[in-house]
PDB file of C-alpha atoms in Angstrom:
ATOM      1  CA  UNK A 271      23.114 -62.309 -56.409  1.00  0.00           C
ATOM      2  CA  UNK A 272      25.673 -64.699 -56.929  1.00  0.00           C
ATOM      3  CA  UNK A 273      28.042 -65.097 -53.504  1.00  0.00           C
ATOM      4  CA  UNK A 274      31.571 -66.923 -53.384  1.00  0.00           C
ATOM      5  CA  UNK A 275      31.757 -69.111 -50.093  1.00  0.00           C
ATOM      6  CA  UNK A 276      34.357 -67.740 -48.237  1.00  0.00           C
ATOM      7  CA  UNK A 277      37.344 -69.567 -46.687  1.00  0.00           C
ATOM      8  CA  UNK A 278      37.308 -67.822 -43.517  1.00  0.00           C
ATOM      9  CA  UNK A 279      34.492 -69.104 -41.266  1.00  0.00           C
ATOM     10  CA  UNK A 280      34.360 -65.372 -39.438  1.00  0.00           C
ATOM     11  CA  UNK A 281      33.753 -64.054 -43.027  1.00  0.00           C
ATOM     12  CA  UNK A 282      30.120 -66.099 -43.160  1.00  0.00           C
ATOM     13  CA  UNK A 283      28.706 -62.944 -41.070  1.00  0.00           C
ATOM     14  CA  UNK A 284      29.686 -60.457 -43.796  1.00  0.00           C
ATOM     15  CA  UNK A 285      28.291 -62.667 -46.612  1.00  0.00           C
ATOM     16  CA  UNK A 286      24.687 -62.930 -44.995  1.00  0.00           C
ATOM     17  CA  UNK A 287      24.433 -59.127 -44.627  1.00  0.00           C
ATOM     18  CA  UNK A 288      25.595 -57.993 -47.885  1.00  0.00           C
ATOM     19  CA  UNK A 289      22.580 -58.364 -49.671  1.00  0.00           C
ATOM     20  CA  UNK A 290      20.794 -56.013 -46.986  1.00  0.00           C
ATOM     21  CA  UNK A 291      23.445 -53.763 -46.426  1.00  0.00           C
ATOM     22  CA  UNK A 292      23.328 -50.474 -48.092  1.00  0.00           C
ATOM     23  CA  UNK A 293      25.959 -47.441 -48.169  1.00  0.00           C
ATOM     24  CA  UNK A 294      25.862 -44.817 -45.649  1.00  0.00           C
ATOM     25  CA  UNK A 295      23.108 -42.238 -46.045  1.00  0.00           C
ATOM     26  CA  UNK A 296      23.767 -39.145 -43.718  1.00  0.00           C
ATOM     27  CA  UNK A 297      20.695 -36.908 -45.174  1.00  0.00           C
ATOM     28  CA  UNK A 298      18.207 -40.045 -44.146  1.00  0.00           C
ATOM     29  CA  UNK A 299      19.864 -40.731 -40.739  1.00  0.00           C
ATOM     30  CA  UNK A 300      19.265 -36.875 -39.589  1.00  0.00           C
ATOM     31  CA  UNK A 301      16.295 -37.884 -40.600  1.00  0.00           C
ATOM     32  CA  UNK A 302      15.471 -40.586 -38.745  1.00  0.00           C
ATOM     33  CA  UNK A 303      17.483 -38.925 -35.789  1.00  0.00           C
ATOM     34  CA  UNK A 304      15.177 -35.622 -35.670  1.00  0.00           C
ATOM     35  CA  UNK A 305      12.029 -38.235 -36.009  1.00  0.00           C
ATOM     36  CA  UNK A 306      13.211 -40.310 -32.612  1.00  0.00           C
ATOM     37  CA  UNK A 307      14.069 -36.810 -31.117  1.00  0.00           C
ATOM     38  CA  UNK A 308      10.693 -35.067 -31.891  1.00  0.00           C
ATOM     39  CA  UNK A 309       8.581 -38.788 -30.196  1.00  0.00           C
ATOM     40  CA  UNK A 310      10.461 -38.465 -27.201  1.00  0.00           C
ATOM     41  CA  UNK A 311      10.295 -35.129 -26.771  1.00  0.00           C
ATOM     42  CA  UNK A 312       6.595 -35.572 -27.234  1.00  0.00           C
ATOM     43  CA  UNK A 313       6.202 -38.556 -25.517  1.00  0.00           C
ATOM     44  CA  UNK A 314       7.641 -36.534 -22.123  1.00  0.00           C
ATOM     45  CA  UNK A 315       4.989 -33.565 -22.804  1.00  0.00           C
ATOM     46  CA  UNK A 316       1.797 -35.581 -22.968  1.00  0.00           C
ATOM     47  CA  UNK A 317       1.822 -37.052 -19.497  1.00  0.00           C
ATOM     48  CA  UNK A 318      -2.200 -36.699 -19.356  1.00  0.00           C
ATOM     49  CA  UNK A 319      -3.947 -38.430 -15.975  1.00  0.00           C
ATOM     50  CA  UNK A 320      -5.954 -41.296 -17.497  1.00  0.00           C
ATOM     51  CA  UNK A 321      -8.078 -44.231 -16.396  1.00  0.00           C
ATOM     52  CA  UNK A 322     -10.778 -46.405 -17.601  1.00  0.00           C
ATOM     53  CA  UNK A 323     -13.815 -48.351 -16.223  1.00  0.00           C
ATOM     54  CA  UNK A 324     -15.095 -51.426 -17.537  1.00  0.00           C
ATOM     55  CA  UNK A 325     -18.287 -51.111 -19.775  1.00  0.00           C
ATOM     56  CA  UNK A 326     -21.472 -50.470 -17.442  1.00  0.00           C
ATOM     57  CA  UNK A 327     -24.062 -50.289 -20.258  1.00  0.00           C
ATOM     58  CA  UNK A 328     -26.828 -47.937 -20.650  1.00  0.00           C
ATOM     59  CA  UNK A 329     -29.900 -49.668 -22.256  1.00  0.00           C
ATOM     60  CA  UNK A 330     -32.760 -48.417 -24.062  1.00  0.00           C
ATOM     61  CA  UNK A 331     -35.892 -50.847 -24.652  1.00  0.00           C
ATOM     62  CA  UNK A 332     -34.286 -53.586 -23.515  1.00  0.00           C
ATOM     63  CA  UNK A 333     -30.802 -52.840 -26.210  1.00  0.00           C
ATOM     64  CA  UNK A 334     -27.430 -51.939 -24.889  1.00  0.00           C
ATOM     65  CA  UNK A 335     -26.537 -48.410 -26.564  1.00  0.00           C
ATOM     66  CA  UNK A 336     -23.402 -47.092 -24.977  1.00  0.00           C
ATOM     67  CA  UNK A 337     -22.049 -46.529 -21.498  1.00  0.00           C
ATOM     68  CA  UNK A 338     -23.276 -45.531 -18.049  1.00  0.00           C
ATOM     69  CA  UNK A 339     -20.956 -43.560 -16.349  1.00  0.00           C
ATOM     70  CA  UNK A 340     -20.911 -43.252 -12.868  1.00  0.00           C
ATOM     71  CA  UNK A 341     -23.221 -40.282 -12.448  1.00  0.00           C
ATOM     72  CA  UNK A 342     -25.850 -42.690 -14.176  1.00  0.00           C
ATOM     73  CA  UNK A 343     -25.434 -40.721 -17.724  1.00  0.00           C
ATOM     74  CA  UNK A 344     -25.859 -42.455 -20.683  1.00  0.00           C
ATOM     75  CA  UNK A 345     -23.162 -41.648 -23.274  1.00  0.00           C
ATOM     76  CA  UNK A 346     -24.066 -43.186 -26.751  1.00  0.00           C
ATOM     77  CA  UNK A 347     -21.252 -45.487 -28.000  1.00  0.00           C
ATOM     78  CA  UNK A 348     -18.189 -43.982 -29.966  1.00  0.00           C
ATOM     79  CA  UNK A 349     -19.082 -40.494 -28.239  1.00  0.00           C
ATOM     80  CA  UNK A 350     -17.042 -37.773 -26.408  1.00  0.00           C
ATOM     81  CA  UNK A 351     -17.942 -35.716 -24.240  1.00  0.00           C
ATOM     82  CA  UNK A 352     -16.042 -33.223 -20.866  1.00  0.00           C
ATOM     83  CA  UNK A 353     -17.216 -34.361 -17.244  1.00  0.00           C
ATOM     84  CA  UNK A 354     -17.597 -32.077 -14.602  1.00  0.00           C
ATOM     85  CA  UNK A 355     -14.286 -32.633 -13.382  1.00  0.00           C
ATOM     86  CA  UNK A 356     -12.557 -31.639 -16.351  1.00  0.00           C
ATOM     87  CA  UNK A 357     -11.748 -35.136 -18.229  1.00  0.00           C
ATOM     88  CA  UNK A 358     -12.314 -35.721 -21.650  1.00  0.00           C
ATOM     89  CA  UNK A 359     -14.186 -38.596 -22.218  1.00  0.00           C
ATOM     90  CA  UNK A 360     -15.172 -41.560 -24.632  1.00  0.00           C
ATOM     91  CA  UNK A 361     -17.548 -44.169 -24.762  1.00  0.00           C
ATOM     92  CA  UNK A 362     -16.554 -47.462 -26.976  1.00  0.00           C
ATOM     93  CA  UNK A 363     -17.937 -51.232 -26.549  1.00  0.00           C
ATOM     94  CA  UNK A 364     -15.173 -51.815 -24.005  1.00  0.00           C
ATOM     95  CA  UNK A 365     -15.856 -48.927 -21.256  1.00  0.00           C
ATOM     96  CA  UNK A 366     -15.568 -45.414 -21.003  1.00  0.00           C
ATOM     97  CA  UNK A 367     -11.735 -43.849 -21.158  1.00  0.00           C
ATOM     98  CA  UNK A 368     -10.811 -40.458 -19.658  1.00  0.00           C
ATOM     99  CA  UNK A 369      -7.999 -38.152 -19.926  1.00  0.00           C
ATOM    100  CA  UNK A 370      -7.398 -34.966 -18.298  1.00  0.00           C
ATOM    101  CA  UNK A 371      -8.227 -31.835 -20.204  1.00  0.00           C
ATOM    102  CA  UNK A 372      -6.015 -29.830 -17.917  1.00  0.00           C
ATOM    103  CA  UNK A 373      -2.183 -29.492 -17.068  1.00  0.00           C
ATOM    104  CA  UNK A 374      -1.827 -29.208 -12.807  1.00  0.00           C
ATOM    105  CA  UNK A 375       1.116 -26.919 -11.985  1.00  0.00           C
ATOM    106  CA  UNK A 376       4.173 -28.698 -10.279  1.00  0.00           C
ATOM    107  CA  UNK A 377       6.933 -26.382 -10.336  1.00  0.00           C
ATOM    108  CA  UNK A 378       6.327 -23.220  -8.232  1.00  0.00           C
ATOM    109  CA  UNK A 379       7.117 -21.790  -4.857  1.00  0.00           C
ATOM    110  CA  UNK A 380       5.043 -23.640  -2.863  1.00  0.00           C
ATOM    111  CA  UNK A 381       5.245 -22.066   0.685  1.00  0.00           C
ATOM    112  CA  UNK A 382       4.781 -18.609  -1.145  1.00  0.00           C
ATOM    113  CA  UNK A 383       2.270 -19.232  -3.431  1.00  0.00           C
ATOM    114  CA  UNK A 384      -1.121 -21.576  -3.934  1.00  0.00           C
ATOM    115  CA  UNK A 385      -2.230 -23.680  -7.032  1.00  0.00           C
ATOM    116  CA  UNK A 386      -6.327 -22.694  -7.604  1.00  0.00           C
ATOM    117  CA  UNK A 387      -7.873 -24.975 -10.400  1.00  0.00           C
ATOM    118  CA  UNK A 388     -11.122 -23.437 -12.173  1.00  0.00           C
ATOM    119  CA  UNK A 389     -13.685 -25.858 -13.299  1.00  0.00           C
ATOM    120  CA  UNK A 390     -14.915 -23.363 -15.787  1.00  0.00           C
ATOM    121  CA  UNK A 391     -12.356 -23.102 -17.712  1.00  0.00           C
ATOM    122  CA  UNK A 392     -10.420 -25.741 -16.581  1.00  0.00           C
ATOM    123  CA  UNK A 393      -7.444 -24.357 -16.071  1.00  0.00           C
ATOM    124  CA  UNK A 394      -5.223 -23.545 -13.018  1.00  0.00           C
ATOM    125  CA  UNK A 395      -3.794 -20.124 -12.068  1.00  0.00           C
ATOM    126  CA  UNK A 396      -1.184 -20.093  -8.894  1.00  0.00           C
ATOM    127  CA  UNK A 397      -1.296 -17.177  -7.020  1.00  0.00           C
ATOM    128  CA  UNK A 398       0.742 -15.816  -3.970  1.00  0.00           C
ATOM    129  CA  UNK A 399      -1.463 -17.180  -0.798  1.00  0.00           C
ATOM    130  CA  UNK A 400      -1.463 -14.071   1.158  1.00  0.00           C
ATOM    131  CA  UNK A 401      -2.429 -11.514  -2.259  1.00  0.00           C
ATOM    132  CA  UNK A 402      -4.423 -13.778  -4.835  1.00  0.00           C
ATOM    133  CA  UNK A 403      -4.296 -10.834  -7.430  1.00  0.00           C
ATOM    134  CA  UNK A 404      -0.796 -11.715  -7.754  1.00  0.00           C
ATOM    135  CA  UNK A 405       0.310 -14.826  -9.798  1.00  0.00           C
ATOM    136  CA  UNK A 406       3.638 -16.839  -8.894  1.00  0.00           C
ATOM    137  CA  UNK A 407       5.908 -18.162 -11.732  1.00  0.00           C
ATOM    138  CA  UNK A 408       5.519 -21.553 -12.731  1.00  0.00           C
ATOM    139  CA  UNK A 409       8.384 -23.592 -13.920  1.00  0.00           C
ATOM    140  CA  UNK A 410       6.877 -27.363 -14.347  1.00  0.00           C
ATOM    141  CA  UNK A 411       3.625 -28.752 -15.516  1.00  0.00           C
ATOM    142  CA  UNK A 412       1.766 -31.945 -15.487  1.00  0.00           C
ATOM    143  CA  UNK A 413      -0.606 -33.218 -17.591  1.00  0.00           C
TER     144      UNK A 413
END
């Protein structure tokens, strides 16, 4: 593309954009609006507990082949397995990274009612303190 210089100095702005600049394009801007709008809402809903420890190796004849963790289990490299706490684990070369597998209830009546987590299933239930049969409405969750 061939550009005139133009006279006016606050002009020079204009001239270095028009090559890039393209029309208006509502259909591709929804687009990209409902994208952003769909990562934030899912950045806000996976607010997993993490954390990591630095690489304690488990070796075999005298060869490093994956991670210790701190019960002294050796998890092969590039694994995954659930601890007995409920985290979902992986080994890789740098350490071993966990994530909760659960979501801990936040929003509820707390003087009424009492958050019980199940390392079964891994799960909580909230119940009323004084009648555990009955289960309290929960309005927020973590995790």
């Amino acid at each position: 593309m061939i550009f005139k210089v133009p006279s006016n100095p606050d002009h020079s702005i204009i001239l270095w954009l028009s090559p890039y600049w393209k029309p208006h394009n509502s259909a591709r801007m929804k687009t990209k609006l409902a994208c952003l709008l769909v990562l934030a809402i899912s950045v806000t809903l996976s607010n997993a507990a993490c954390f990591f420890e630095l690489l304690k190796p488990g070796i075999s004849d005298g060869e490093i082949i994956g991670c210790r963790d701190s019960n002294g289990e050796v998890h092969k490299f590039d694994s995954h397995w659930r601890n007995a706490d409920c985290y979902d684990c992986t080994c890789s070369r740098d350490g071993i990274s966990c994530c909760s597998s659960f979501a801990t209830p936040v929003g509820y009546d707390k003087e009424k009612c009492i958050s019980i987590f199940n390392k079964e299933e891994c799960t909580y239930k909230v119940v009323e303190k004084d009648d555990h049969s009955k289960e309290c409405p929960i309005h927020e969750w973590v995790g």
